[in-house]
mmCIF file of C-alpha atoms in Angstrom:
data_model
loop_
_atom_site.group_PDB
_atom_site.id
_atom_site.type_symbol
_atom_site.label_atom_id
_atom_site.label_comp_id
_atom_site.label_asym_id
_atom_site.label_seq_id
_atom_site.Cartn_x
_atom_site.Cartn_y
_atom_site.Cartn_z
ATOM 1 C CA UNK A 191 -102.115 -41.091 78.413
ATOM 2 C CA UNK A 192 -101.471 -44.372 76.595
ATOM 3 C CA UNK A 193 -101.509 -47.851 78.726
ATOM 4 C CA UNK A 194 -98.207 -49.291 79.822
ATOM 5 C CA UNK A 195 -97.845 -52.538 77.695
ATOM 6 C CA UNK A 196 -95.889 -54.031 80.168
ATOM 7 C CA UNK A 197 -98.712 -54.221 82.788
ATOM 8 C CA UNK A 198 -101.805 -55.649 80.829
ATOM 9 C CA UNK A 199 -102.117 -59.187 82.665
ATOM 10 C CA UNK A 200 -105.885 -58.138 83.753
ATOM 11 C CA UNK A 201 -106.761 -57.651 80.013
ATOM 12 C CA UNK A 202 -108.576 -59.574 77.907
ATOM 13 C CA UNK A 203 -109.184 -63.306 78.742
ATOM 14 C CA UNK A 204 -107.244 -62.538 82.253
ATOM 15 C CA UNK A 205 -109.647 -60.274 83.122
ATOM 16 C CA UNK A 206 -112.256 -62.861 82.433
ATOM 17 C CA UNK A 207 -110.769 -64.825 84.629
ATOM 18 C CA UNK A 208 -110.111 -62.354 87.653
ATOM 19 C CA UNK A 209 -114.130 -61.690 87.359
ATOM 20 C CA UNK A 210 -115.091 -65.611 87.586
ATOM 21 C CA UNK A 211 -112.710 -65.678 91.099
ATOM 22 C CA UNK A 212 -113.837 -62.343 92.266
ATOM 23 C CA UNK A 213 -117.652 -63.667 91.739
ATOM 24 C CA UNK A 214 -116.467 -67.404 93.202
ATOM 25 C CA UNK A 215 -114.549 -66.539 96.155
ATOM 26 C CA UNK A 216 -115.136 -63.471 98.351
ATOM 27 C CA UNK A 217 -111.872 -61.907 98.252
ATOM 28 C CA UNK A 218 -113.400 -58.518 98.235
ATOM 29 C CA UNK A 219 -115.879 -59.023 101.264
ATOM 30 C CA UNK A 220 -113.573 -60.497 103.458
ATOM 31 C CA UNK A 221 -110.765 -57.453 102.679
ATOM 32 C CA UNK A 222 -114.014 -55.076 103.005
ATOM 33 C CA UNK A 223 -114.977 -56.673 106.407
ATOM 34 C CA UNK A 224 -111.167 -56.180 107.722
ATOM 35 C CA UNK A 225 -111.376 -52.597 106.482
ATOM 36 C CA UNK A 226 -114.765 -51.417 107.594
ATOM 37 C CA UNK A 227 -113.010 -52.998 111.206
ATOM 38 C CA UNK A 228 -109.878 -50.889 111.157
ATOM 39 C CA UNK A 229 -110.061 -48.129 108.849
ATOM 40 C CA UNK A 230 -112.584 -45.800 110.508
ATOM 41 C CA UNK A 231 -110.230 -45.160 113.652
ATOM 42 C CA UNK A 232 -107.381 -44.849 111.451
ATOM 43 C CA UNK A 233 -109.136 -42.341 109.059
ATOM 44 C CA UNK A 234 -110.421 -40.699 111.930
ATOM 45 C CA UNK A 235 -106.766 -39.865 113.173
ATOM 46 C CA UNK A 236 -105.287 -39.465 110.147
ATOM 47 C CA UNK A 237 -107.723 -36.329 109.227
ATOM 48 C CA UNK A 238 -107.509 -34.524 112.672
ATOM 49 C CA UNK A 239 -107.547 -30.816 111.442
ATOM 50 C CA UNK A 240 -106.986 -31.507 107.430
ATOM 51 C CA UNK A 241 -108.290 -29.338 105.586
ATOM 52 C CA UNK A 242 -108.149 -31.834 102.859
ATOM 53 C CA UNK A 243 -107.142 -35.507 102.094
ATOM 54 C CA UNK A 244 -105.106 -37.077 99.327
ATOM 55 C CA UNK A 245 -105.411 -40.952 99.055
ATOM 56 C CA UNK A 246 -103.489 -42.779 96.159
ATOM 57 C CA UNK A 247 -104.325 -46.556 94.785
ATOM 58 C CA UNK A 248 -101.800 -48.940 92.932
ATOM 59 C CA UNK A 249 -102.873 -51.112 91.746
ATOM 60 C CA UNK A 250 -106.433 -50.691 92.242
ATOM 61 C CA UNK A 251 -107.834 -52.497 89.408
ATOM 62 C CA UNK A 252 -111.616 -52.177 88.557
ATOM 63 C CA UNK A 253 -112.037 -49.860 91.689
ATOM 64 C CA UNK A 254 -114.667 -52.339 93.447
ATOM 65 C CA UNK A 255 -112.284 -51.912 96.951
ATOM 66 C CA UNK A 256 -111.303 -48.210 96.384
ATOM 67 C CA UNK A 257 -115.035 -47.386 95.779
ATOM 68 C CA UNK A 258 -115.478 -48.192 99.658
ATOM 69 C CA UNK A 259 -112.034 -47.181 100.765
ATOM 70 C CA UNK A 260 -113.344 -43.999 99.690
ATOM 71 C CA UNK A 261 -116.566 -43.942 100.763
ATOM 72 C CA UNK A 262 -115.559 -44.810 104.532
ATOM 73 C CA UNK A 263 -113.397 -41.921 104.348
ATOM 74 C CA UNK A 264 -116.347 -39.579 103.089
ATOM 75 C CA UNK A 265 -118.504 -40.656 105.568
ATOM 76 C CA UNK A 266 -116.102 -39.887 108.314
ATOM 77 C CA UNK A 267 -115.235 -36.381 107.279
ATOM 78 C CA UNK A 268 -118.080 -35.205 104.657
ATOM 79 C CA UNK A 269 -116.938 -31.688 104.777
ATOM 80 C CA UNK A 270 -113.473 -32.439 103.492
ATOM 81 C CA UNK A 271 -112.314 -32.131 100.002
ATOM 82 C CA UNK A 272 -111.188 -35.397 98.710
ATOM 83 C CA UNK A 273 -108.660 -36.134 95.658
ATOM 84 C CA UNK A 274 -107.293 -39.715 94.771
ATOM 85 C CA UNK A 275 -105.107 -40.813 92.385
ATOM 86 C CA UNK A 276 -105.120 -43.998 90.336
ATOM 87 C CA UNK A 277 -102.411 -46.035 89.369
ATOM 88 C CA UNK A 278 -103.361 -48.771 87.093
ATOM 89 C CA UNK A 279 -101.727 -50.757 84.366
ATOM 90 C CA UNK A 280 -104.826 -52.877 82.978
ATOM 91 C CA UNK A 281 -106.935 -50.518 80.584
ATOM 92 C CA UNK A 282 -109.948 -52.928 80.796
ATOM 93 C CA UNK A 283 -109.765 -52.317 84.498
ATOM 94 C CA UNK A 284 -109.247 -48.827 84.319
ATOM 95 C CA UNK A 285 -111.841 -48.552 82.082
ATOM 96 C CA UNK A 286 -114.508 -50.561 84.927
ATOM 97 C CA UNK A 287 -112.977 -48.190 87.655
ATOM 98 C CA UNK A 288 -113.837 -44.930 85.047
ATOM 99 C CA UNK A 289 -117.604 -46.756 84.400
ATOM 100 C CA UNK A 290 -117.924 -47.303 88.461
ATOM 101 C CA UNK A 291 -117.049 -43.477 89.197
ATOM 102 C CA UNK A 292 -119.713 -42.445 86.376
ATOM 103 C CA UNK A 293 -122.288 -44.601 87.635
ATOM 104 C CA UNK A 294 -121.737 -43.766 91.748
ATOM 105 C CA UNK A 295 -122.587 -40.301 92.787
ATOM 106 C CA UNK A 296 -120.796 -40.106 96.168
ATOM 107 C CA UNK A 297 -117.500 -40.575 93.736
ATOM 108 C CA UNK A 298 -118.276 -38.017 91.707
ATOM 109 C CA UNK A 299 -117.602 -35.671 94.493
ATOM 110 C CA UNK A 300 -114.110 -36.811 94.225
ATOM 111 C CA UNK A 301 -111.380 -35.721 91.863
ATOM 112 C CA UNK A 302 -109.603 -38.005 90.558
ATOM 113 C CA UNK A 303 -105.616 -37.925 88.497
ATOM 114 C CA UNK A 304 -105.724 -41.090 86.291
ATOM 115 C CA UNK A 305 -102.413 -43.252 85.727
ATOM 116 C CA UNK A 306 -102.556 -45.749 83.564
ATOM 117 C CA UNK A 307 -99.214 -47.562 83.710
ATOM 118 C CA UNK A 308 -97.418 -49.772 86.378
ATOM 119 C CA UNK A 309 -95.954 -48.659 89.814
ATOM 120 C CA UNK A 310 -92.598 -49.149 88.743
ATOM 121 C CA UNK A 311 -92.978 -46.522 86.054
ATOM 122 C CA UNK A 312 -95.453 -43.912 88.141
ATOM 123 C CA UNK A 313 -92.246 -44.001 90.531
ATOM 124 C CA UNK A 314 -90.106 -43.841 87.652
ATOM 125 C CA UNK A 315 -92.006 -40.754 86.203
ATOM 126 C CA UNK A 316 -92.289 -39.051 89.720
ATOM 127 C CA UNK A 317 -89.077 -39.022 90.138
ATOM 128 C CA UNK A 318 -87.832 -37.626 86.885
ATOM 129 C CA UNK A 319 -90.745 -34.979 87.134
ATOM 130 C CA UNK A 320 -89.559 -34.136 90.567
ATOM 131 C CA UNK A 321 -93.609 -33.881 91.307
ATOM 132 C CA UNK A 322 -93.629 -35.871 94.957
ATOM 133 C CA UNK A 323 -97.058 -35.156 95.807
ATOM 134 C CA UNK A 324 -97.879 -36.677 99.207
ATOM 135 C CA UNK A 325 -100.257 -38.523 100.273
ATOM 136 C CA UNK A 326 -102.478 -39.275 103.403
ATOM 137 C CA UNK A 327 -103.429 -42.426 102.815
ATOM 138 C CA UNK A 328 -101.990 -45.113 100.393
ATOM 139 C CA UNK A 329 -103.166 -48.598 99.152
ATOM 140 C CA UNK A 330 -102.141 -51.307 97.542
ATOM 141 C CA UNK A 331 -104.415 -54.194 97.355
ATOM 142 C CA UNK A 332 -103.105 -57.664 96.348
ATOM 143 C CA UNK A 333 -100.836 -56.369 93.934
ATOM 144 C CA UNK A 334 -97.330 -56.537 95.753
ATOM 145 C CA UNK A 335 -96.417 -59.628 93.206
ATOM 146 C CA UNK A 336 -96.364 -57.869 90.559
ATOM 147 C CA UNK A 337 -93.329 -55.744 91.386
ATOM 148 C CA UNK A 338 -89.557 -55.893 90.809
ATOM 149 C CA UNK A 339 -88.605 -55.100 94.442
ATOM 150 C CA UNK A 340 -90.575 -55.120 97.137
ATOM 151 C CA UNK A 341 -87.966 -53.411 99.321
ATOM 152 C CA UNK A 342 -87.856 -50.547 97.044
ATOM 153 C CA UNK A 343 -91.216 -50.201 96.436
ATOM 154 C CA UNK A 344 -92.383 -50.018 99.996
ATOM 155 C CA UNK A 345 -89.509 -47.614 100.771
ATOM 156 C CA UNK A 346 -91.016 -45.223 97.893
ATOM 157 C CA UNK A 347 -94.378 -45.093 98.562
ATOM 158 C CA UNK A 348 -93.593 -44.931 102.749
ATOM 159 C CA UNK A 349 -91.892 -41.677 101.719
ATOM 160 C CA UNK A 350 -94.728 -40.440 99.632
ATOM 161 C CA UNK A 351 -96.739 -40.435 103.404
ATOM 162 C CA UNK A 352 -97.792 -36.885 105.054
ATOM 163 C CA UNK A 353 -97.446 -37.393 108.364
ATOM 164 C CA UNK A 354 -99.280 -39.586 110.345
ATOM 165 C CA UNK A 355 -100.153 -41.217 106.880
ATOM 166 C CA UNK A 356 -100.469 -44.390 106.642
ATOM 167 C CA UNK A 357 -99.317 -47.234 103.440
ATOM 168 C CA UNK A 358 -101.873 -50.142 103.606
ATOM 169 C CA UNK A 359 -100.832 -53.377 101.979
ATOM 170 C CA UNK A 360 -102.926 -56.644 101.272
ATOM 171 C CA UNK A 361 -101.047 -59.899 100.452
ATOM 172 C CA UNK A 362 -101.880 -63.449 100.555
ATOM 173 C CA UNK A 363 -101.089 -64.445 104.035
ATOM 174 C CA UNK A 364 -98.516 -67.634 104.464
ATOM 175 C CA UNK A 365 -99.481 -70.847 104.123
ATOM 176 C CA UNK A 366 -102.489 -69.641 102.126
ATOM 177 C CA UNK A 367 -103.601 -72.271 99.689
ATOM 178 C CA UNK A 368 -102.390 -69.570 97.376
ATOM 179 C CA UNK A 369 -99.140 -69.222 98.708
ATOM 180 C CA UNK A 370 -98.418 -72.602 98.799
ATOM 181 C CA UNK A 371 -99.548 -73.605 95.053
ATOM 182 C CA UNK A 372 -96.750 -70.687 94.243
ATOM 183 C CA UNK A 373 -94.156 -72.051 96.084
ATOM 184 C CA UNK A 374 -94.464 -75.525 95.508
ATOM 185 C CA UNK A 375 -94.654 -74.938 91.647
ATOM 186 C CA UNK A 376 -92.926 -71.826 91.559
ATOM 187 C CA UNK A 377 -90.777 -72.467 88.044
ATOM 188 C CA UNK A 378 -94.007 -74.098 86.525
ATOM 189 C CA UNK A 379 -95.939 -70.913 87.166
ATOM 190 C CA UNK A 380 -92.965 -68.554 86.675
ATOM 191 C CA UNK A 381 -94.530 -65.223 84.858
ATOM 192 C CA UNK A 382 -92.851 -62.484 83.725
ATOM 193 C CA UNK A 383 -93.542 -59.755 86.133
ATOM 194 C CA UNK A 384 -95.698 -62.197 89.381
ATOM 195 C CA UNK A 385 -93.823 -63.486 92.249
ATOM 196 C CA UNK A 386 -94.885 -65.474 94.913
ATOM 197 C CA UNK A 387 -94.830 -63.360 97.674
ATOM 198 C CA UNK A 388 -97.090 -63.911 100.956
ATOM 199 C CA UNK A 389 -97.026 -62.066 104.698
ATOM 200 C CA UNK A 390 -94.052 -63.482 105.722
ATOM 201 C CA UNK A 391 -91.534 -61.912 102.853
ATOM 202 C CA UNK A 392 -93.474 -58.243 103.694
ATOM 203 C CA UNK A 393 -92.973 -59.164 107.240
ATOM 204 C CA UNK A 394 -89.181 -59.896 106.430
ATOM 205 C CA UNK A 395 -88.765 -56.767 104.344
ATOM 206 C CA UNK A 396 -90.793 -54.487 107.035
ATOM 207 C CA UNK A 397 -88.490 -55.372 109.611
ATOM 208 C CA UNK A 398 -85.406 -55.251 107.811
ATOM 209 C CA UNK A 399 -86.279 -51.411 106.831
ATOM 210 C CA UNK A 400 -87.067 -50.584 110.615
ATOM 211 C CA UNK A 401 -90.833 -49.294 109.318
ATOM 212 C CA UNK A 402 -93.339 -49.162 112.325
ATOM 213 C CA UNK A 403 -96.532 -51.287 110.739
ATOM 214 C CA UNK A 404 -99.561 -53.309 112.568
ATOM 215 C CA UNK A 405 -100.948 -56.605 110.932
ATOM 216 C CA UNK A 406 -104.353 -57.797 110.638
ATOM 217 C CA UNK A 407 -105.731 -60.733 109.755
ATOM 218 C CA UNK A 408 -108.045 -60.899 106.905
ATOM 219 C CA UNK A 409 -109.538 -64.748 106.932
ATOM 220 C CA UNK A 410 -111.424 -66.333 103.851
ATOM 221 C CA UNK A 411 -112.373 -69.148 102.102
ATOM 222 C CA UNK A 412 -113.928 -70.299 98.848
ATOM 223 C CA UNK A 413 -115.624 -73.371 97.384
ATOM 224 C CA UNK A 414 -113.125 -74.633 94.526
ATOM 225 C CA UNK A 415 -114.736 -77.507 93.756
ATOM 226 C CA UNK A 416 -115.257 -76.959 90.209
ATOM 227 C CA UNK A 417 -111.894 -77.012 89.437
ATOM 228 C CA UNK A 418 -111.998 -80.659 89.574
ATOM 229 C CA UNK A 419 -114.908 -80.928 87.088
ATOM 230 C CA UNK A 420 -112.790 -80.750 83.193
ATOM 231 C CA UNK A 421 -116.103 -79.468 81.456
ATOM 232 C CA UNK A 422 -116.834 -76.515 84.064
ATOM 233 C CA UNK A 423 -116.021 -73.267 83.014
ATOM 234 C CA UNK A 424 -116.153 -71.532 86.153
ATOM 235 C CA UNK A 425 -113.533 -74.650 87.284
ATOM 236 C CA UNK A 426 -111.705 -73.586 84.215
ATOM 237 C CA UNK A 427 -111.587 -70.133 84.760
ATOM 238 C CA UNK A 428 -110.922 -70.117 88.440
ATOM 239 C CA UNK A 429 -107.752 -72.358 87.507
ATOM 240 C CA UNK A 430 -106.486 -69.918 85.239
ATOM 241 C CA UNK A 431 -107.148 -67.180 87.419
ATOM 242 C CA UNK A 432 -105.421 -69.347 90.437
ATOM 243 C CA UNK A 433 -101.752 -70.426 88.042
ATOM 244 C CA UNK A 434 -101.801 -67.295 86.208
ATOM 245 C CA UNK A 435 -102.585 -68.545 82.685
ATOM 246 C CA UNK A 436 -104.772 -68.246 79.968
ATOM 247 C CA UNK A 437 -105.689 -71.600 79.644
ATOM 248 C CA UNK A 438 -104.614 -74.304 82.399
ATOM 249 C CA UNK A 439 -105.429 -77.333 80.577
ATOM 250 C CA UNK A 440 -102.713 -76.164 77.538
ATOM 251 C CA UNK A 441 -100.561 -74.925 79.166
ATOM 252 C CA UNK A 442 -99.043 -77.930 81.458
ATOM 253 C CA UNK A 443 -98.056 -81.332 80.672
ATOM 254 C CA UNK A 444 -100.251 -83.332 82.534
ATOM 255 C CA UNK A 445 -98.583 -84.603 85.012
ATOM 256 C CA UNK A 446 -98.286 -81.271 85.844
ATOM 257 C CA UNK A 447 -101.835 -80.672 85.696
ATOM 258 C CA UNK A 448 -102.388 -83.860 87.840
ATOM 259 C CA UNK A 449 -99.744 -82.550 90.479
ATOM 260 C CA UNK A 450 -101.604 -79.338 90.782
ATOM 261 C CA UNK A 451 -104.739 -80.551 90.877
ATOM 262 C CA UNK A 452 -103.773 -82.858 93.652
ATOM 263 C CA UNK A 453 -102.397 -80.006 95.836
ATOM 264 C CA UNK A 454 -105.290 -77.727 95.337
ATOM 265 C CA UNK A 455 -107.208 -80.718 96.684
ATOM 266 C CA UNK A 456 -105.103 -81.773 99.649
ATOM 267 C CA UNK A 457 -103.007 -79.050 100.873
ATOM 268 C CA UNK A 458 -104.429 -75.922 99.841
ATOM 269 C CA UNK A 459 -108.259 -76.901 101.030
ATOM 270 C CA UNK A 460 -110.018 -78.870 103.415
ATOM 271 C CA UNK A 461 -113.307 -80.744 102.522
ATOM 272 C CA UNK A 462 -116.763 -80.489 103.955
ATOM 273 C CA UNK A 463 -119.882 -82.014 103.222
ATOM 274 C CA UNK A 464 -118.157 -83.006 99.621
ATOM 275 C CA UNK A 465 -117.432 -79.953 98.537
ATOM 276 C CA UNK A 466 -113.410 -78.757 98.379
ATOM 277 C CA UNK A 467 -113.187 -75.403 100.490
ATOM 278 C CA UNK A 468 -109.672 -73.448 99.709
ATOM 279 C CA UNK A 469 -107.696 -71.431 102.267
ATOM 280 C CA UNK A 470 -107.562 -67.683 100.929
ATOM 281 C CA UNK A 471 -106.155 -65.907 104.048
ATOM 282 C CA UNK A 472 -104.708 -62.826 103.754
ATOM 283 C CA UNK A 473 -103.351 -60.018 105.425
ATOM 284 C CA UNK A 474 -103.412 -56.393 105.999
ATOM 285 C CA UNK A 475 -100.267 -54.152 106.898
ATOM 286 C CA UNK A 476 -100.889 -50.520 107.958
ATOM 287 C CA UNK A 477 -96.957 -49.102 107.764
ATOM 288 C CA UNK A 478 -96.781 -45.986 109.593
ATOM 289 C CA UNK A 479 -95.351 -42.831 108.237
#
């Protein structure tokens, strides 16, 4: 199936990017800690008397999180036939997800259906196939900002749930150092097809669809100090990764550049020992079926 061109922002230098922040901050340890925390109970419940389990991932990227999603739910019911499907719109990730199920045996036990476009379209084609598989378990990992509507979205993949299913989302929490770099220069980083959304607007748009959901907290921070060093390419890298471009120092005026430098400094981190330590909170949502 070819790649959906609208949904290739991990590609090429991007994805060189996402690799220098996945290396630089943690992000998938601390979401790995919060699942290895909650997700055995929850798997444990969801797979009373199944004879088999169907898990879907959008958005999953090079399949670093899904790998242990997967794996946690193998080790809780190794008898049971697994299937997953992807949903992906970045062939270079795709392609590290296809190279990380080749190279891990306990995946290879799983079948997998491949989907290499973006969510908007995988509901799209669903819907004119008329094929609603369901699902036991659903996940979308920090990818929320890259939809249309969030309302819609949720309400689609909620009704893709078996019951007791669960949908499990992971967004930068509020007042993130993240989420407050997007905010405050929200029409400098404008993208076509990111938003800025944090905790609070899936909180909002939860609520206002009466879905039953629990929230946990999923704390981290990284060392961003090289972003204030011009001639550091990890700096460089993690500040195109952080505004969403291809090349930070190009692609603002700089007084720009200064503005967001100064933020990053002094309201997105705190400082210890020297070294500038950004707040990466997040949260997970577990919305009930």
């Amino acid at each position: 199936m070819a790649v959906d061109p609208k949904t290739t922002c991990y590609d090429g230098a991007c994805a060189q990017s996402y690799q220098v922040y996945l290396q630089q901050s943690g992000d998938h340890k601390a979401i790995l800690q919060c699942l290895h925390n909650i997700l055995p109970g929850e798997f444990k419940r969801i797979g009373v008397d199944k004879s088999s389990l169907d898990v879907l991932g959008v958005g999953s990227g090079g399949g670093e999180v899904d790998a242990q999603i997967l794996t946690l739910l193998q080790s809780t019911f190794p008898a049971v036939p697994i299937t997953t499907d992807i949903v992906e719109g970045s062939s270079q990730l795709a392609d590290n997800f296809k190279a990380l199920v080749a190279k891990t045996s306990n995946l290879q036990k799983i079948s997998f259906a491949w989907h290499f476009m973006s969510s908007e379209n995988y509901e799209k084609q669903v819907k004119a196939n008329g094929d609603m598989k369901k699902f036991d378990f659903i996940h979308m990992v920090q990818m929320i900002y890259y939809v249309d509507n969030l309302a819609d979205t949720i309400t689609f993949y909620q009704s893709l749930l078996k019951n007791n299913g669960r949908l499990m989302i992971i967004v930068q929490a509020t007042n993130s150092g993240w989420d407050i770099l997007w905010k405050t220069y929200k029409k400098e980083l404008a993208f076509d097809g990111i938003t800025d959304r944090s905790s609070s607007e899936v909180i909002a748009c939860l609520k206002s669809l009466g879905l039953k959901y629990e929230e946990h907290a999923t704390p981290n921070t990284f060392d961003i100090t090289e972003c204030f060093n011009p001639s550091s390419q990890t700096g460089k890298s993690l500040l195109n990764f952080l505004t969403a471009k291809n090349n930070f120092y190009e692609s603002f005026t700089p007084e720009i550049r200064a503005g967001i430098l100064d933020l990053l400094r002094n309201k997105c981190s705190t400082e210890k020992d020297g070294r500038v330590i950004i707040n990466n909170n997040a949260s997970c949502f577990l919305v009930y079926a």
